PDB file of C-alpha atoms in Angstrom:
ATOM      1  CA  UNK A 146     -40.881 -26.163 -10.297  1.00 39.00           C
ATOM      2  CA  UNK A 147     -44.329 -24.826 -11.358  1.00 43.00           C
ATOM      3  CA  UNK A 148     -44.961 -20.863 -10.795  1.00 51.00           C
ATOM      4  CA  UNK A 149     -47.649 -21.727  -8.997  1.00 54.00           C
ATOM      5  CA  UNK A 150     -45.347 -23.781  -6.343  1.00 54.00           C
ATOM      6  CA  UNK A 151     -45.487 -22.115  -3.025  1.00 59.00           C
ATOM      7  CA  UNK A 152     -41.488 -22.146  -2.709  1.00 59.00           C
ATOM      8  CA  UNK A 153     -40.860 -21.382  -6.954  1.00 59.00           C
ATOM      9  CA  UNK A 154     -37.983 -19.115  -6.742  1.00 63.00           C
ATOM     10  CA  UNK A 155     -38.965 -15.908  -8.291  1.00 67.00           C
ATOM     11  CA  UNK A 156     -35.952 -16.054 -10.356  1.00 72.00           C
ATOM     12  CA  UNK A 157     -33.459 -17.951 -12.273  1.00 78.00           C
ATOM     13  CA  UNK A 158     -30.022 -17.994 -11.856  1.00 80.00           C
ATOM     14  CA  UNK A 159     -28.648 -20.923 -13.853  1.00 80.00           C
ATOM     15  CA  UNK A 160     -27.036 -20.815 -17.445  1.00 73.00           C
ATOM     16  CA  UNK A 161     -30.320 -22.550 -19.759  1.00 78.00           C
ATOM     17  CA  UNK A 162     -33.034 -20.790 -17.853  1.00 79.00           C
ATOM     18  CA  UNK A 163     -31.379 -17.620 -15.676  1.00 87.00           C
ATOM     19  CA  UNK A 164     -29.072 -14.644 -15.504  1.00 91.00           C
ATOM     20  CA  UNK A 165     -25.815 -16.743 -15.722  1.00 91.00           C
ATOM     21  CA  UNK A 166     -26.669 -18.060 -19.415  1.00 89.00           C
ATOM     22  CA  UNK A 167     -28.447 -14.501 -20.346  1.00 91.00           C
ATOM     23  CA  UNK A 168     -25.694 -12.907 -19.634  1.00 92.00           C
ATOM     24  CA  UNK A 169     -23.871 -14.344 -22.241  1.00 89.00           C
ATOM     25  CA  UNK A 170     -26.344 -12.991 -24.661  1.00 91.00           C
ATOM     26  CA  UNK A 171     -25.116  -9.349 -23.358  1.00 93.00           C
ATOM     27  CA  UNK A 172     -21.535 -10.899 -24.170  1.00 90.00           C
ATOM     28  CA  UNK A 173     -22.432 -11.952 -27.738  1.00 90.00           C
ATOM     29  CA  UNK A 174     -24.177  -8.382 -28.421  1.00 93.00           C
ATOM     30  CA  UNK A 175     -21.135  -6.558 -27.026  1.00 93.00           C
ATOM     31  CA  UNK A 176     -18.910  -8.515 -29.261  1.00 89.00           C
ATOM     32  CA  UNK A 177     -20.976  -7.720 -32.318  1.00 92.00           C
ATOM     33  CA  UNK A 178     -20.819  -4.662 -31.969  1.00 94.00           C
ATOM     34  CA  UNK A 179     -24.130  -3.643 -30.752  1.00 95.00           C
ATOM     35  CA  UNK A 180     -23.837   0.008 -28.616  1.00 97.00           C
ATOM     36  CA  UNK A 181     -27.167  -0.321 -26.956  1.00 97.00           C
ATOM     37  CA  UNK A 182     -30.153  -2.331 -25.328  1.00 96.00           C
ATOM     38  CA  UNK A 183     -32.153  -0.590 -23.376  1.00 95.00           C
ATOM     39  CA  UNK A 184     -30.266   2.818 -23.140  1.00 97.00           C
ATOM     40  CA  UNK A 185     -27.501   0.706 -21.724  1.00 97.00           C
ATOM     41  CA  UNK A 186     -24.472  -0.991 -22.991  1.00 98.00           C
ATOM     42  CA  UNK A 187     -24.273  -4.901 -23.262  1.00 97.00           C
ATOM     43  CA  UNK A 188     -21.102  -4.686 -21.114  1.00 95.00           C
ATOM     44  CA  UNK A 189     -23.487  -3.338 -18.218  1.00 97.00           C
ATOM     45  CA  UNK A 190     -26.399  -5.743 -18.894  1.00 96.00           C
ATOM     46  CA  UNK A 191     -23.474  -8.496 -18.635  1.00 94.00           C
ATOM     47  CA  UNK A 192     -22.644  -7.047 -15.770  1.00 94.00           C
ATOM     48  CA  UNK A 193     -25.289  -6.609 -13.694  1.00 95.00           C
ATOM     49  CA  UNK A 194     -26.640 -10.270 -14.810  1.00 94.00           C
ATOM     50  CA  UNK A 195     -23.693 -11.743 -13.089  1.00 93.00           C
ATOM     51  CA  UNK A 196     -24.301  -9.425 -10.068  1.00 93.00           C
ATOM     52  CA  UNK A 197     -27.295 -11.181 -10.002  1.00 92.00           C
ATOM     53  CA  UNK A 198     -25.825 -14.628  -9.700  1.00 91.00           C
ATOM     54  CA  UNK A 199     -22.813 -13.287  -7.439  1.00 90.00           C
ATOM     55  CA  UNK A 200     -24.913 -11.958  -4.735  1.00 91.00           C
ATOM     56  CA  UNK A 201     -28.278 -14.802  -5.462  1.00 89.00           C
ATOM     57  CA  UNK A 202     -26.762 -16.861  -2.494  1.00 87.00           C
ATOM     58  CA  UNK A 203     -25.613 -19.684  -4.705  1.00 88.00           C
ATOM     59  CA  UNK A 204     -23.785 -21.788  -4.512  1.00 91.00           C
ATOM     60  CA  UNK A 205     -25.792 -22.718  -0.871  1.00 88.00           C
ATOM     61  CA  UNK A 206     -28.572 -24.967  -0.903  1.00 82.00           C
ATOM     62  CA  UNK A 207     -30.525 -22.065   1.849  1.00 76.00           C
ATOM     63  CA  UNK A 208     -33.810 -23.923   1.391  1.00 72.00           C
ATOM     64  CA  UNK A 209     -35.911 -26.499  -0.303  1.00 68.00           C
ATOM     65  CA  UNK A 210     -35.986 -25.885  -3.987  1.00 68.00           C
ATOM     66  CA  UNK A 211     -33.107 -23.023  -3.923  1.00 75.00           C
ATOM     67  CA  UNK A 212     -29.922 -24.352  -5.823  1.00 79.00           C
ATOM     68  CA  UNK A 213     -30.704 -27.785  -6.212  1.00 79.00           C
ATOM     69  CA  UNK A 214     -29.458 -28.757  -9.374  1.00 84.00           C
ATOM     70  CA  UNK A 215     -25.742 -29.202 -10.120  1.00 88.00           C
ATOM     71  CA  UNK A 216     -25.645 -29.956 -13.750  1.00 88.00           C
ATOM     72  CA  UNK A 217     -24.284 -27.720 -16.786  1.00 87.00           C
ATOM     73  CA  UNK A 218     -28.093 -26.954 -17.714  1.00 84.00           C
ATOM     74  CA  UNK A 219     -29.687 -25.021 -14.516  1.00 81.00           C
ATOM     75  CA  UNK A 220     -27.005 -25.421 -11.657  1.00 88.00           C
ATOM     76  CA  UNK A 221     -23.717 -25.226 -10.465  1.00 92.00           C
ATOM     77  CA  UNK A 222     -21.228 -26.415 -13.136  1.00 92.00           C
ATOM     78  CA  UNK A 223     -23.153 -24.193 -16.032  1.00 91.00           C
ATOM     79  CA  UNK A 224     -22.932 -21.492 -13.786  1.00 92.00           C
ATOM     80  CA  UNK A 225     -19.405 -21.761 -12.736  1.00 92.00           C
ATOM     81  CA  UNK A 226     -18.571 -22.493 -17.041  1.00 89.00           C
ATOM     82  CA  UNK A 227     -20.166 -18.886 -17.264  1.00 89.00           C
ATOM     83  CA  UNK A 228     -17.775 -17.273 -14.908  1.00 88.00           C
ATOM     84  CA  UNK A 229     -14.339 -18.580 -15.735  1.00 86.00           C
ATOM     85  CA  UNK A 230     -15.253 -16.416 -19.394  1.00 82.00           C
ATOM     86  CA  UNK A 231     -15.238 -13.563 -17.077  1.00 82.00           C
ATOM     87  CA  UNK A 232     -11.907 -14.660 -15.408  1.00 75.00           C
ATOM     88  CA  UNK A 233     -13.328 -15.103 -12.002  1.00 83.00           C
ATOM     89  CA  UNK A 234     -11.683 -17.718 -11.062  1.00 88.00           C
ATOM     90  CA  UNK A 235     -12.569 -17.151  -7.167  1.00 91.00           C
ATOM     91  CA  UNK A 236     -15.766 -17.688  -7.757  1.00 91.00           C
ATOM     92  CA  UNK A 237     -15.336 -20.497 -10.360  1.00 92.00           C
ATOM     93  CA  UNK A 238     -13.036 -22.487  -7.693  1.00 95.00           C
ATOM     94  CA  UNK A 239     -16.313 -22.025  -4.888  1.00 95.00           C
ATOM     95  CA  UNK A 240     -18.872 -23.073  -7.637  1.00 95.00           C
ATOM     96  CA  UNK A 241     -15.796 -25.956  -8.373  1.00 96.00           C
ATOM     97  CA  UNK A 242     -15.523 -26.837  -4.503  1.00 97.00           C
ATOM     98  CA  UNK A 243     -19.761 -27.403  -3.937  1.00 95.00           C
ATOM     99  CA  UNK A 244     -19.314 -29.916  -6.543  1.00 95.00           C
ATOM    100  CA  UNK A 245     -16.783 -31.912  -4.757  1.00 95.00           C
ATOM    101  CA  UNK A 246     -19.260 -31.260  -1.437  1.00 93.00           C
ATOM    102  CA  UNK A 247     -22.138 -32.511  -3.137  1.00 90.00           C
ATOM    103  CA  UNK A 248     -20.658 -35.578  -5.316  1.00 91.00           C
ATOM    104  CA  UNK A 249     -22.058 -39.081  -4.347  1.00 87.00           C
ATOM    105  CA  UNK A 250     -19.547 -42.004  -3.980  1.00 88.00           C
ATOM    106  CA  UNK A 251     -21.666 -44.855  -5.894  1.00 81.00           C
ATOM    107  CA  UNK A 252     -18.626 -47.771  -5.587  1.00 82.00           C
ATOM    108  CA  UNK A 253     -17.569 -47.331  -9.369  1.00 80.00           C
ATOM    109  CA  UNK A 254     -16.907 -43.363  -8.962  1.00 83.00           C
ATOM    110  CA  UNK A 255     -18.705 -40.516  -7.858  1.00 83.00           C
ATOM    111  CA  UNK A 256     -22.218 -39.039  -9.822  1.00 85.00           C
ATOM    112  CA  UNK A 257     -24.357 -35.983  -8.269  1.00 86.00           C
ATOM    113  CA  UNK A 258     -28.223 -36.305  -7.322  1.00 78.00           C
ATOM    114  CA  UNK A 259     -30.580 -33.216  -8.618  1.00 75.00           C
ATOM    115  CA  UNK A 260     -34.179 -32.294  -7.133  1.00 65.00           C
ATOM    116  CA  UNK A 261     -36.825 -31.908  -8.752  1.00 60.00           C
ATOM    117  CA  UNK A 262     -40.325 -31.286  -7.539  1.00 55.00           C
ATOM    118  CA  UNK A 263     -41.800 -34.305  -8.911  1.00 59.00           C
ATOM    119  CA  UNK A 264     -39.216 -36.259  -7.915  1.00 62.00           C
ATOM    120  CA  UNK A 265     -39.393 -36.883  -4.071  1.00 63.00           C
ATOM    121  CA  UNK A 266     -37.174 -36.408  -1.387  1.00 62.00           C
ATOM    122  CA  UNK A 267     -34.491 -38.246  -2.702  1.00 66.00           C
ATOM    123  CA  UNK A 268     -34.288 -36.227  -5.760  1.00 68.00           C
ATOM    124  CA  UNK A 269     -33.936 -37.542  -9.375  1.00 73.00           C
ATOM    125  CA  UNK A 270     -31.608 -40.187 -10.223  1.00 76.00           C
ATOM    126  CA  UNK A 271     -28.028 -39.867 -10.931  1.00 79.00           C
ATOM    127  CA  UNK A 272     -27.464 -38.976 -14.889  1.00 81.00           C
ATOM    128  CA  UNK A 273     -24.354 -39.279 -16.669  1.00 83.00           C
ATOM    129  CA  UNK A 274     -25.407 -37.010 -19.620  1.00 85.00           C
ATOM    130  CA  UNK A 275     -23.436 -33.310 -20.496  1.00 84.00           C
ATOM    131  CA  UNK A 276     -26.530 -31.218 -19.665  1.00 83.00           C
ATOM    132  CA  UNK A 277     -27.649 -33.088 -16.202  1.00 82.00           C
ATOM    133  CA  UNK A 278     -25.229 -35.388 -15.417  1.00 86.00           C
ATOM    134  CA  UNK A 279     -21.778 -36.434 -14.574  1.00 89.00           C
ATOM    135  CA  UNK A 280     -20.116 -35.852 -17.467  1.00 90.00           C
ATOM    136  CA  UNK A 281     -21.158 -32.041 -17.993  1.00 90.00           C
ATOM    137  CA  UNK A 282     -20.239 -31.521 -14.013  1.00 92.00           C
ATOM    138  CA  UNK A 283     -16.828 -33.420 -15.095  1.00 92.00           C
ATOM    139  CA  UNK A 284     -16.291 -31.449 -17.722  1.00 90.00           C
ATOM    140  CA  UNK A 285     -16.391 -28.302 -16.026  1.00 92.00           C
ATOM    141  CA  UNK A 286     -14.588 -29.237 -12.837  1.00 94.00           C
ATOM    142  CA  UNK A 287     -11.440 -30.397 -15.590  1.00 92.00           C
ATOM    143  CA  UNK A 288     -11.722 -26.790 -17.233  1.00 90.00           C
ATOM    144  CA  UNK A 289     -11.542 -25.222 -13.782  1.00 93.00           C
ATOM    145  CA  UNK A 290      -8.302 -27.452 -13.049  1.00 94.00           C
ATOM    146  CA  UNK A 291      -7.485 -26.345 -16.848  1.00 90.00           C
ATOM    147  CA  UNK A 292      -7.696 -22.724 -15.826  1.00 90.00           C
ATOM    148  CA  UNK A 293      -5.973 -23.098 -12.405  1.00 92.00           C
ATOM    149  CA  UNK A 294      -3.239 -24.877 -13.597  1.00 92.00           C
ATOM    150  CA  UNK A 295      -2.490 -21.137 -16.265  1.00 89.00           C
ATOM    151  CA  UNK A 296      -5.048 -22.184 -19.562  1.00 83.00           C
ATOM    152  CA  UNK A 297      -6.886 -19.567 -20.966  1.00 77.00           C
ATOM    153  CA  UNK A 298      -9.803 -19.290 -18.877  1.00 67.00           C
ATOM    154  CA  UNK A 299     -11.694 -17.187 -21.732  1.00 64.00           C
ATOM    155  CA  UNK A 300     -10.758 -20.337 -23.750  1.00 63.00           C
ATOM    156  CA  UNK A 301     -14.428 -20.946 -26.146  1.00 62.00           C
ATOM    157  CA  UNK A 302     -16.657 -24.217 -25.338  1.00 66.00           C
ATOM    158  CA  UNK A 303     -18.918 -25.320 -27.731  1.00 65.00           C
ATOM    159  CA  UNK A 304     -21.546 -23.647 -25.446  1.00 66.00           C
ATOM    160  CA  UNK A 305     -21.332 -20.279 -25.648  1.00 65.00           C
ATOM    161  CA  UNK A 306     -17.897 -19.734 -27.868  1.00 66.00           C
ATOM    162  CA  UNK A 307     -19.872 -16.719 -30.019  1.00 63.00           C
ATOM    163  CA  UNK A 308     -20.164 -15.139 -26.437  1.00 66.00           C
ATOM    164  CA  UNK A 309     -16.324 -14.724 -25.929  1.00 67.00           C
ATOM    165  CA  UNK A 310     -13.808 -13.198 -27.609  1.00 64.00           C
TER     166      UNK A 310
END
């Protein structure tokens, strides 16, 4: 949504654009050994960016233009990827269960719908692509099962695996 928007969120939650995906660059720092940013330590710049996304609201959809995306880029399942590297697997199973909520039954299976403020009421198409689409959403809804089932939930992706240890 343009800045300019009169709902633009003032802030960005979501793993490409948002405190989710920065604080993996905290993560990364930490893990290279860097002591300080900012007079404070990576660890608490990791930290408070995810206190950021756990107390932003998400995963509710409270208005127009506030958490309408699912995808791995700027929603839900990129978000949720983000926390199972901090083992917070409560969290990851909410994140996990809006999916299910929001998935579209379209005959052959099921595919999510994401807004965008171009794109009308009924929101952009249905994608099937890893970044905005069914198979990035898939993806992280089978790690989830993954990590519930006793995997490794710190386990790399090819996302962010210089962000974990």
């Amino acid at each position: 949504m343009p800045d300019d928007h009169p709902d633009a969120e003032p802030t960005s939650f979501g793993w490409c654009h948002g405190a989710a995906g920065t604080s993996l660059l905290f993560a990364a720092l930490d893990r290279a050994g860097l002591e300080e940013v900012g007079g404070r330590t990576p660890a608490e710049w990791h930290d408070d960016c995810l206190r950021s996304v756990r107390t932003s609201g998400l995963p509710a959809r409270v208005r127009p233009g506030f958490w309408d995306n699912d995808g791995r880029c700027c929603g839900t399942a990129g978000v949720g990827g983000v926390l199972l590297t901090t083992v917070d697997t409560d969290w990851a199973v909410r994140l996990g269960d809006a999916l299910l909520e929001r998935a579209v039954e379209d005959g052959a299976g099921l595919c999510w719908r994401f807004a965008a403020a171009d794109a009308g009421p009924e929101g952009l198409p249905p994608g099937i692509g890893w970044m905005q689409g069914a198979a990035g959403i898939a993806a992280y809804l089978l790690r989830l099962d993954a990590v519930l089932a006793g995997a490794r939930p710190t386990e790399p992706t090819l996302d962010w695996w210089w962000a974990v240890s």
